[in-house]
Amino acid sequence: MADGQPSKSVEIPPIVQELVTDVQEPPSRYVVPEQDRPDVAGSEMPEPIAIVDLSRLSSTDNSDDENVKLRSALENWGLFLAVGHGMEPSFLGEVMKVTREFYKLPLEEKQKYSNFVDGKEFRMEGYGSDMVISEKQILDWCDRFNLVVEPESRRNYTLWPTQPPSFRYSRLLPGSICIRKRSSVNE
């Protein structure tokens, strides 16, 4: 299951892009029941989402403060806004641009990179929907596209789109930066 290996699942959910053509609202499998929704949903946010400067995590000055901020963000929110990651805004803009171009492609083109092997077994890499492990599982109302970027030796280029042409190349550059940052965050 991990590391892009196929795994068995209960069922293969339809691609959300297919569902939206025939429904007026999301099917119940995609809706969290009222009683299971967090109390905070719909109310004001108690505090702003933390901004963590990743460049400060590995520095000797103020790294303790940044580590405290990171830990708090992960424990309280499960997310944070990362700055100081070493990626230029122009590069991030290009990544967003080619990603949007990929999602605008016809469904048939995107399904060439499916996260289901032979339409039966789920793998972590590729384009598609959630892995279903339970008939009662609430699914996310989105289609995903996951790729292994690092280490380079584990990239499965058969799952890297050829359209738009710039997709393969714009994704290659930040890999080592992301790995270095992830290593410093994990320490």
GROMACS .gro file of C-alpha atoms in nm:
model
  187
    1MET     CA    1   0.000   0.000   0.000
    2ALA     CA    2   0.267   0.254   0.094
    3ASP     CA    3   0.524   0.387  -0.147
    4GLY     CA    4   0.300   0.370  -0.452
    5GLN     CA    5   0.234  -0.002  -0.424
    6PRO     CA    6  -0.116  -0.120  -0.518
    7SER     CA    7  -0.354  -0.227  -0.243
    8LYS     CA    8  -0.697  -0.385  -0.230
    9SER     CA    9  -0.993  -0.164  -0.148
   10VAL     CA   10  -1.362  -0.217  -0.086
   11GLU     CA   11  -1.478  -0.045  -0.403
   12ILE     CA   12  -1.358   0.198  -0.665
   13PRO     CA   13  -1.542   0.527  -0.620
   14PRO     CA   14  -1.625   0.719  -0.935
   15ILE     CA   15  -1.414   1.017  -1.032
   16VAL     CA   16  -1.579   1.331  -0.893
   17GLN     CA   17  -1.557   1.489  -1.238
   18GLU     CA   18  -1.786   1.209  -1.362
   19LEU     CA   19  -2.027   1.251  -1.071
   20VAL     CA   20  -2.081   1.624  -1.119
   21THR     CA   21  -2.231   1.573  -1.464
   22ASP     CA   22  -2.528   1.378  -1.324
   23VAL     CA   23  -2.601   1.515  -0.976
   24GLN     CA   24  -2.739   1.836  -0.829
   25GLU     CA   25  -2.570   1.783  -0.492
   26PRO     CA   26  -2.301   1.550  -0.358
   27PRO     CA   27  -2.413   1.192  -0.285
   28SER     CA   28  -2.440   1.103   0.085
   29ARG     CA   29  -2.104   0.920   0.072
   30TYR     CA   30  -1.945   1.263   0.035
   31VAL     CA   31  -2.133   1.441   0.314
   32VAL     CA   32  -2.027   1.427   0.678
   33PRO     CA   33  -2.340   1.371   0.892
   34GLU     CA   34  -2.442   1.668   1.108
   35GLN     CA   35  -2.365   1.485   1.434
   36ASP     CA   36  -2.010   1.409   1.315
   37ARG     CA   37  -1.921   1.763   1.211
   38PRO     CA   38  -1.684   1.957   1.435
   39ASP     CA   39  -1.842   2.222   1.654
   40VAL     CA   40  -1.607   2.485   1.517
   41ALA     CA   41  -1.740   2.446   1.161
   42GLY     CA   42  -1.927   2.757   1.057
   43SER     CA   43  -1.808   2.960   1.355
   44GLU     CA   44  -1.535   3.218   1.358
   45MET     CA   45  -1.180   3.095   1.361
   46PRO     CA   46  -1.040   3.120   1.715
   47GLU     CA   47  -0.701   3.239   1.592
   48PRO     CA   48  -0.526   3.293   1.261
   49ILE     CA   49  -0.354   3.000   1.093
   50ALA     CA   50   0.011   2.987   1.198
   51ILE     CA   51   0.281   3.108   0.963
   52VAL     CA   52   0.599   2.903   1.006
   53ASP     CA   53   0.930   3.019   0.862
   54LEU     CA   54   1.099   2.695   0.759
   55SER     CA   55   1.436   2.867   0.720
   56ARG     CA   56   1.432   2.943   1.093
   57LEU     CA   57   1.373   2.580   1.194
   58SER     CA   58   1.730   2.482   1.117
   59SER     CA   59   1.897   2.805   1.228
   60THR     CA   60   2.057   2.848   1.568
   61ASP     CA   61   1.878   3.180   1.630
   62ASN     CA   62   1.512   3.163   1.731
   63SER     CA   63   1.465   2.805   1.610
   64ASP     CA   64   1.309   2.712   1.945
   65ASP     CA   65   1.035   2.974   1.898
   66GLU     CA   66   0.966   2.853   1.545
   67ASN     CA   67   0.960   2.489   1.660
   68VAL     CA   68   0.705   2.579   1.929
   69LYS     CA   69   0.494   2.758   1.668
   70LEU     CA   70   0.518   2.458   1.433
   71ARG     CA   71   0.425   2.208   1.703
   72SER     CA   72   0.130   2.421   1.815
   73ALA     CA   73   0.006   2.461   1.457
   74LEU     CA   74   0.019   2.087   1.395
   75GLU     CA   75  -0.146   1.997   1.724
   76ASN     CA   76  -0.420   2.262   1.705
   77TRP     CA   77  -0.484   2.300   1.334
   78GLY     CA   78  -0.312   2.017   1.151
   79LEU     CA   79  -0.174   2.269   0.904
   80PHE     CA   80   0.028   2.589   0.873
   81LEU     CA   81   0.135   2.839   0.609
   82ALA     CA   82   0.498   2.774   0.518
   83VAL     CA   83   0.730   3.062   0.430
   84GLY     CA   84   1.108   3.066   0.398
   85HIS     CA   85   1.102   2.739   0.203
   86GLY     CA   86   1.344   2.850  -0.067
   87MET     CA   87   1.103   2.831  -0.360
   88GLU     CA   88   1.057   3.146  -0.564
   89PRO     CA   89   0.702   3.279  -0.606
   90SER     CA   90   0.749   3.264  -0.984
   91PHE     CA   91   0.828   2.893  -0.961
   92LEU     CA   92   0.525   2.828  -0.738
   93GLY     CA   93   0.313   3.023  -0.987
   94GLU     CA   94   0.437   2.799  -1.269
   95VAL     CA   95   0.355   2.487  -1.067
   96MET     CA   96   0.004   2.620  -1.005
   97LYS     CA   97  -0.035   2.707  -1.373
   98VAL     CA   98   0.060   2.363  -1.506
   99THR     CA   99  -0.146   2.192  -1.236
  100ARG     CA  100  -0.454   2.391  -1.338
  101GLU     CA  101  -0.381   2.307  -1.703
  102PHE     CA  102  -0.367   1.938  -1.612
  103TYR     CA  103  -0.705   1.951  -1.434
  104LYS     CA  104  -0.859   2.127  -1.737
  105LEU     CA  105  -0.766   1.835  -1.964
  106PRO     CA  106  -1.044   1.601  -2.078
  107LEU     CA  107  -1.123   1.325  -1.830
  108GLU     CA  108  -0.996   1.059  -2.071
  109GLU     CA  109  -0.652   1.224  -2.081
  110LYS     CA  110  -0.628   1.248  -1.701
  111GLN     CA  111  -0.737   0.887  -1.655
  112LYS     CA  112  -0.427   0.773  -1.845
  113TYR     CA  113  -0.254   0.839  -1.511
  114SER     CA  114  -0.509   0.661  -1.293
  115ASN     CA  115  -0.432   0.564  -0.935
  116PHE     CA  116  -0.602   0.229  -0.998
  117VAL     CA  117  -0.399  -0.056  -1.145
  118ASP     CA  118  -0.603  -0.230  -1.417
  119GLY     CA  119  -0.906  -0.049  -1.275
  120LYS     CA  120  -0.903  -0.274  -0.968
  121GLU     CA  121  -0.625  -0.201  -0.719
  122PHE     CA  122  -0.555   0.134  -0.558
  123ARG     CA  123  -0.206   0.283  -0.555
  124MET     CA  124  -0.099   0.598  -0.374
  125GLU     CA  125   0.035   0.759  -0.692
  126GLY     CA  126  -0.168   0.880  -0.985
  127TYR     CA  127  -0.491   1.061  -1.066
  128GLY     CA  128  -0.821   0.961  -0.913
  129SER     CA  129  -1.018   0.949  -0.594
  130ASP     CA  130  -0.977   0.823  -0.240
  131MET     CA  131  -0.887   0.470  -0.145
  132VAL     CA  132  -1.200   0.316   0.002
  133ILE     CA  133  -1.137   0.089   0.300
  134SER     CA  134  -1.488   0.085   0.445
  135GLU     CA  135  -1.840   0.094   0.303
  136LYS     CA  136  -1.921   0.361   0.565
  137GLN     CA  137  -1.622   0.581   0.480
  138ILE     CA  138  -1.701   0.944   0.397
  139LEU     CA  139  -1.517   1.037   0.078
  140ASP     CA  140  -1.365   1.373  -0.013
  141TRP     CA  141  -1.547   1.563  -0.287
  142CYS     CA  142  -1.235   1.599  -0.500
  143ASP     CA  143  -1.012   1.421  -0.743
  144ARG     CA  144  -0.646   1.391  -0.648
  145PHE     CA  145  -0.318   1.367  -0.832
  146ASN     CA  146  -0.023   1.237  -0.628
  147LEU     CA  147   0.331   1.177  -0.749
  148VAL     CA  148   0.650   1.063  -0.580
  149VAL     CA  149   0.906   1.338  -0.639
  150GLU     CA  150   1.192   1.224  -0.416
  151PRO     CA  151   1.405   1.029  -0.424
  152GLU     CA  152   1.440   1.072  -0.797
  153SER     CA  153   1.505   0.699  -0.837
  154ARG     CA  154   1.147   0.627  -0.720
  155ARG     CA  155   0.973   0.856  -0.967
  156ASN     CA  156   0.730   0.658  -1.180
  157TYR     CA  157   0.740   0.860  -1.500
  158THR     CA  158   0.460   0.654  -1.655
  159LEU     CA  159   0.232   0.844  -1.414
  160TRP     CA  160   0.380   1.186  -1.496
  161PRO     CA  161   0.160   1.358  -1.756
  162THR     CA  162   0.291   1.445  -2.098
  163GLN     CA  163   0.022   1.716  -2.121
  164PRO     CA  164   0.068   1.997  -2.054
  165PRO     CA  165   0.426   1.952  -2.181
  166SER     CA  166   0.577   2.170  -1.908
  167PHE     CA  167   0.427   1.955  -1.630
  168ARG     CA  168   0.713   1.706  -1.602
  169TYR     CA  169   0.983   1.968  -1.588
  170SER     CA  170   0.826   2.225  -1.357
  171ARG     CA  171   0.774   1.959  -1.088
  172LEU     CA  172   1.134   1.833  -1.090
  173LEU     CA  173   1.315   2.136  -0.955
  174PRO     CA  174   1.183   2.175  -0.599
  175GLY     CA  175   1.210   1.810  -0.500
  176SER     CA  176   1.542   1.832  -0.322
  177ILE     CA  177   1.443   2.160  -0.156
  178CYS     CA  178   1.123   2.000  -0.023
  179ILE     CA  179   1.310   1.696   0.106
  180ARG     CA  180   1.566   1.912   0.286
  181LYS     CA  181   1.289   2.116   0.446
  182ARG     CA  182   1.090   1.805   0.541
  183SER     CA  183   1.400   1.659   0.704
  184SER     CA  184   1.454   1.971   0.911
  185VAL     CA  185   1.086   1.977   1.014
  186ASN     CA  186   1.100   1.611   1.120
  187GLU     CA  187   1.405   1.666   1.342
   0.00000   0.00000   0.00000
